[in-house]
Amino acid sequence: MGDMRLSLGLGAVGLLCLAASTCLLAETVGPVKADTTLWRLALEARPDEHVSMPQVIYALWQQNPHAFRQNNLHHLIQGAVLTPPSREQMLATDAATAKTWYYAQLAEQPLPSHAKPTTSTLVSTRRDNGSATAALSPPPATSADINSNKNAMVIAELDTPDADVSPLTTRVSPAVSVAAATALAESTSSRDTHATPQHPTTAKGSWRVQHEFAAEQRYFNRSGMQGAAHFHSLLSYRGQWSYEDVSRRHNVNIEPYLRWHQRDSDSHLVDLQQAYWRYIGTGWEVKAGIDTVFWGVTESQHLVDVINQTDVTAGVELEAKLGQPMLSLRRTGKAGTLDIYVLPYFRERQFPAPAGRLGPPLRVNQDLTWYESSDGKHNLDVALRYSQRFAGMDVGLSFFSGNNREPLLQPTPSGELQSLYYQMEQYGVDLQWVQGEWLWKLESIYRRTGYAEYVAATGGFEYTQIGAFAQVWDLGWIAEYQYDSRGAQATLPGQNDLFLGWRLALNDLAGSDFLVGVLQDLDNKQSRSMKLEGSTRLSDSMRLSVHAWLFQTDDPLDRLFLLKRDDYIALQLSYYF
């Protein structure tokens, strides 16, 4: 039989099986056809989101040596039928070791002749529905960042007429494109690779440590409403210590995060993003400690995401989270995945002072915080989430009861703001459906709290255009509509708004990608916000990122009015070791 040269990568195809959903297990995967990719086979075999894709791929490779020519991961034999390993077999190799092996395989695949392969391992923080896995070293030359519901790298196959083994390249798209990848693969050369993960396990288990330092410089086009400065510098550190015992069932993860803000002491942060113990059983797992959990599928906002408190001092993106103390239980089976969370302690939302910008016009006095619950921070919050996959559609149903993560801000006679935390109940649903190059998304919630009862929803699509501008680039077109039944009384923009975005992946060795987005208020044509995000890899240990925001409105009653003078651009340089 002919065999096909496959290149590995993380990709939007991976969205076929959401990070928090469960794929129905198949007895076999395959047979391998001319357009089959190893990533797609691994998606079919993946039992649930707790098993990382590198763990699935490694276990598939171990379980099915007949499917790979000379045990070479890059040579999948056409016509082969693979037997999926059990979930326990996949978890037998810890996630960190599987990632190290996986990206070493990426580094050893043929690359364009003008660049050298890199053996740098482990990619950036992964945003999953239901869990967060932090990997701190920068992506290798052939990888791309994964970030809460964004495109990542996918396997791409080339079929050349003069050989049954074709040189391949990684791509970014939810579908394989032969023509668009040909140009990048023309200069590749072919060689066999075979590597086995070297497990650092001893009789006492194994430790793994990584670090990240980042320096960010923000420039604001105008002075703030109270004369705040134009230039702001920020420094941050993130560490990761992980331990796994010899049985690979007990895990300990510790991830501290520190941030220093030049202009605003209220934006300083010392936090534990993760500090938990986890035990993995057969079809279930328990976790106790501090963790960061992400829910949601849409690009412009995450309505269903209620477990962790938002780190507002990190920026207006509202993507960063504070670590949350919890006890969680996960039960996984063919009927789906059920997550139960018990949250014994509440994290208050921290706000930047006026000098730090991108926040309220008055300082929020944390000493005046009010709770509807007599237990205050120690109110016992609970949350549930059930997820399942049905023929390409991933469905999540969630429930939360406890302290509202979004406080009301009330002015005080002293000229400060007071945070009011009411109790709330929230019922949520999130859907994601893949149809070829189309990715359809929906999040909707019903929330009942002490001062309001409302429904909100965000829905839309992302379409990926492969080989844009006659290059090997991929261009994603994003459109989402935001609705909130509270209308003008909504606490955030998005009550009747349209988000349009474009995501460009250059598919280069530096993993360069950019996102431009516009949120337009449909009730007020003069009200809109625009954002820019981008990053590129400078070396094996350094990455440069850029992000910028522009706020436009002339209505003093508009939520964006307080930010209209805070247009800014920021550059961040991250160093990994």
Coordinates of N, CA, C and O in Angstrom, one line a residue, residues 238-313:
R238 N 5.3 34.3 35.5 CA 4.4 33.1 35.7 C 5.3 31.9 35.8 O 6.2 31.7 35.0
G239 N 5.1 31.1 36.8 CA 5.8 29.9 37.0 C 4.9 28.7 36.9 O 3.7 28.8 37.1
Q240 N 5.5 27.5 36.7 CA 4.7 26.3 36.7 C 5.6 25.2 37.3 O 6.6 24.8 36.8
W241 N 5.1 24.6 38.4 CA 5.7 23.4 39.0 C 4.7 22.3 39.0 O 3.5 22.5 39.5
S242 N 5.0 21.2 38.4 CA 4.1 20.1 38.3 C 4.8 18.8 38.8 O 5.9 18.6 38.4
Y243 N 4.0 18.0 39.5 CA 4.6 16.7 40.1 C 3.6 15.6 39.7 O 2.4 15.8 39.8
E244 N 4.2 14.5 39.3 CA 3.4 13.3 39.0 C 4.0 12.1 39.7 O 5.2 11.9 39.6
D245 N 3.2 11.3 40.4 CA 3.8 10.1 41.1 C 4.0 9.0 40.1 O 3.6 9.1 38.9
V246 N 4.6 7.9 40.6 CA 5.0 6.9 39.7 C 3.8 6.1 39.1 O 3.9 5.6 38.0
S247 N 2.7 6.2 39.7 CA 1.5 5.5 39.2 C 0.8 6.4 38.1 O -0.1 5.9 37.4
R248 N 1.2 7.7 38.0 CA 0.6 8.6 37.1 C -0.9 8.9 37.3 O -1.6 9.3 36.4
R249 N -1.3 8.6 38.5 CA -2.7 8.9 38.9 C -2.8 10.1 39.8 O -3.8 10.8 39.8
H250 N -1.7 10.4 40.6 CA -1.7 11.6 41.5 C -0.9 12.7 40.8 O 0.2 12.4 40.3
N251 N -1.5 13.9 40.7 CA -0.8 15.0 40.1 C -0.9 16.2 41.1 O -1.9 16.4 41.7
V252 N 0.2 17.0 41.1 CA 0.1 18.2 41.9 C 0.6 19.3 40.9 O 1.7 19.2 40.2
N253 N -0.1 20.4 40.8 CA 0.2 21.5 39.9 C 0.2 22.8 40.7 O -0.7 23.1 41.4
I254 N 1.3 23.6 40.6 CA 1.4 24.9 41.2 C 1.8 25.9 40.2 O 2.8 25.8 39.5
E255 N 1.0 27.0 40.0 CA 1.3 28.0 39.1 C 1.1 29.4 39.7 O -0.1 29.9 39.7
P256 N 2.1 30.0 40.2 CA 2.0 31.4 40.7 C 2.1 32.4 39.6 O 2.7 32.2 38.5
Y257 N 1.4 33.6 39.8 CA 1.5 34.7 38.8 C 1.7 36.0 39.6 O 0.9 36.3 40.6
L258 N 2.6 36.8 39.2 CA 2.9 38.1 39.8 C 2.9 39.2 38.7 O 3.4 38.9 37.6
R259 N 2.3 40.3 39.0 CA 2.3 41.4 38.1 C 2.6 42.7 38.8 O 2.1 43.0 39.9
W260 N 3.5 43.6 38.2 CA 3.8 44.9 38.7 C 3.4 45.9 37.7 O 3.7 45.8 36.5
H261 N 2.7 47.0 38.1 CA 2.2 48.0 37.3 C 2.9 49.3 37.7 O 2.8 49.7 38.8
Q262 N 3.5 50.0 36.7 CA 4.3 51.2 37.0 C 3.4 52.3 37.6 O 3.9 53.0 38.5
R263 N 2.2 52.5 37.1 CA 1.4 53.7 37.5 C 0.3 53.4 38.6 O -0.2 54.4 39.1
D264 N 0.0 52.1 38.8 CA -1.1 51.8 39.6 C -0.9 50.7 40.6 O -0.8 49.5 40.1
S265 N -0.8 51.0 41.9 CA -0.6 49.9 42.8 C -1.8 49.0 42.9 O -1.7 47.8 43.3
D266 N -3.0 49.5 42.6 CA -4.2 48.6 42.6 C -4.2 47.5 41.6 O -4.9 46.5 41.6
S267 N -3.3 47.7 40.6 CA -3.2 46.7 39.5 C -2.1 45.7 39.7 O -1.9 44.8 39.0
H268 N -1.3 45.9 40.8 CA -0.4 44.9 41.2 C -1.1 43.6 41.6 O -2.3 43.7 42.1
L269 N -0.5 42.5 41.3 CA -1.2 41.2 41.6 C -0.3 40.1 42.0 O 0.8 40.0 41.4
V270 N -0.6 39.4 43.0 CA 0.1 38.2 43.5 C -1.0 37.2 43.6 O -1.9 37.3 44.4
D271 N -0.9 36.1 42.7 CA -2.0 35.2 42.6 C -1.5 33.8 42.4 O -0.4 33.6 41.8
L272 N -2.3 32.8 42.8 CA -2.1 31.4 42.5 C -3.1 31.0 41.5 O -4.3 31.0 41.8
Q273 N -2.7 30.9 40.2 CA -3.6 30.5 39.2 C -4.0 29.0 39.3 O -5.1 28.6 39.1
Q274 N -3.0 28.2 39.8 CA -3.2 26.8 40.1 C -2.4 26.4 41.3 O -1.3 26.8 41.5
A275 N -3.0 25.6 42.1 CA -2.4 25.0 43.3 C -3.3 23.8 43.8 O -4.0 24.0 44.7
Y276 N -3.2 22.7 43.0 CA -4.2 21.7 43.3 C -3.5 20.3 43.3 O -2.5 20.1 42.7
W277 N -4.3 19.4 43.9 CA -4.0 17.9 43.8 C -5.1 17.3 43.0 O -6.3 17.6 43.2
R278 N -4.7 16.4 42.1 CA -5.7 15.7 41.3 C -5.4 14.2 41.3 O -4.3 13.8 41.2
Y279 N -6.5 13.4 41.4 CA -6.4 12.0 41.3 C -7.2 11.5 40.1 O -8.4 11.9 40.0
I280 N -6.6 10.7 39.3 CA -7.3 10.2 38.1 C -7.7 8.8 38.3 O -6.8 7.9 38.4
G281 N -9.0 8.5 38.3 CA -9.4 7.1 38.4 C -9.9 6.6 37.0 O -9.6 7.2 36.0
T282 N -10.6 5.5 37.0 CA -11.1 4.9 35.7 C -12.4 5.5 35.5 O -13.4 5.1 36.1
G283 N -12.5 6.4 34.5 CA -13.7 7.1 34.2 C -14.1 8.2 35.1 O -15.2 8.8 35.0
W284 N -13.3 8.6 36.0 CA -13.6 9.7 36.9 C -12.3 10.3 37.4 O -11.2 9.7 37.3
E285 N -12.4 11.5 38.0 CA -11.3 12.2 38.6 C -11.8 13.2 39.6 O -12.9 13.7 39.5
V286 N -10.9 13.4 40.6 CA -11.3 14.4 41.6 C -10.1 15.4 41.7 O -8.9 15.0 41.5
K287 N -10.4 16.6 42.0 CA -9.4 17.7 42.1 C -9.8 18.6 43.3 O -10.9 19.0 43.5
A288 N -8.7 18.9 44.1 CA -8.9 19.8 45.2 C -7.8 20.8 45.3 O -6.6 20.5 45.1
G289 N -8.2 22.1 45.5 CA -7.2 23.2 45.6 C -7.7 24.4 44.8 O -8.9 24.7 44.8
I290 N -6.8 25.0 44.1 CA -7.0 26.2 43.3 C -6.8 25.9 41.9 O -5.8 25.3 41.5
D291 N -7.7 26.3 41.0 CA -7.6 26.1 39.6 C -8.3 27.2 38.8 O -9.0 28.1 39.3
T292 N -8.0 27.2 37.5 CA -8.6 28.1 36.6 C -9.4 27.4 35.5 O -8.9 26.5 34.8
V293 N -10.7 27.6 35.5 CA -11.6 26.9 34.6 C -12.3 27.9 33.6 O -12.7 28.9 34.0
F294 N -12.3 27.5 32.3 CA -12.8 28.4 31.3 C -14.0 27.6 30.6 O -13.9 26.5 30.2
W295 N -15.1 28.3 30.5 CA -16.2 27.8 29.7 C -16.5 28.8 28.6 O -16.3 30.0 28.7
G296 N -17.0 28.3 27.5 CA -17.4 29.2 26.4 C -16.8 28.9 25.1 O -15.8 28.2 25.0
V297 N -17.5 29.3 24.0 CA -17.1 28.9 22.7 C -17.0 30.1 21.7 O -16.3 30.1 20.7
T298 N -17.6 31.2 22.0 CA -17.7 32.4 21.1 C -16.4 33.2 21.2 O -15.7 33.1 22.2
E299 N -16.2 34.0 20.2 CA -15.0 34.9 20.1 C -15.1 36.2 20.9 O -14.2 36.6 21.6
S300 N -16.3 36.8 20.8 CA -16.4 38.2 21.3 C -16.7 38.3 22.8 O -16.3 39.3 23.4
Q301 N -17.3 37.3 23.4 CA -17.5 37.3 24.8 C -17.9 35.9 25.3 O -18.3 35.1 24.4
H302 N -17.8 35.6 26.6 CA -18.0 34.3 27.1 C -19.1 34.4 28.2 O -18.8 34.6 29.4
L303 N -20.4 34.3 27.8 CA -21.5 34.5 28.7 C -21.5 33.4 29.8 O -21.9 33.7 30.9
V304 N -21.2 32.2 29.4 CA -21.4 31.1 30.3 C -20.3 30.9 31.3 O -20.4 30.1 32.2
D305 N -19.2 31.7 31.1 CA -18.0 31.5 31.9 C -18.2 32.2 33.3 O -18.0 33.4 33.4
V306 N -18.4 31.4 34.3 CA -18.8 32.0 35.6 C -18.0 31.4 36.8 O -18.2 31.8 38.0
I307 N -17.1 30.4 36.6 CA -16.5 29.8 37.7 C -15.4 30.7 38.4 O -15.5 30.9 39.6
N308 N -14.5 31.3 37.6 CA -13.5 32.1 38.1 C -13.8 33.6 38.1 O -14.6 34.0 37.2
Q309 N -13.2 34.4 39.0 CA -13.4 35.8 38.9 C -12.5 36.4 37.8 O -11.4 35.9 37.6
T310 N -13.0 37.4 37.1 CA -12.2 38.0 36.0 C -11.2 39.0 36.6 O -11.4 39.7 37.5
D311 N -10.0 38.9 36.0 CA -8.9 39.8 36.4 C -9.0 41.1 35.5 O -8.4 41.2 34.5
V312 N -9.8 42.0 36.0 CA -10.1 43.2 35.2 C -8.8 44.1 35.1 O -8.6 44.8 34.0
T313 N -7.9 44.0 36.0 CA -6.7 44.8 36.0 C -5.8 44.4 34.9 O -4.8 45.1 34.6

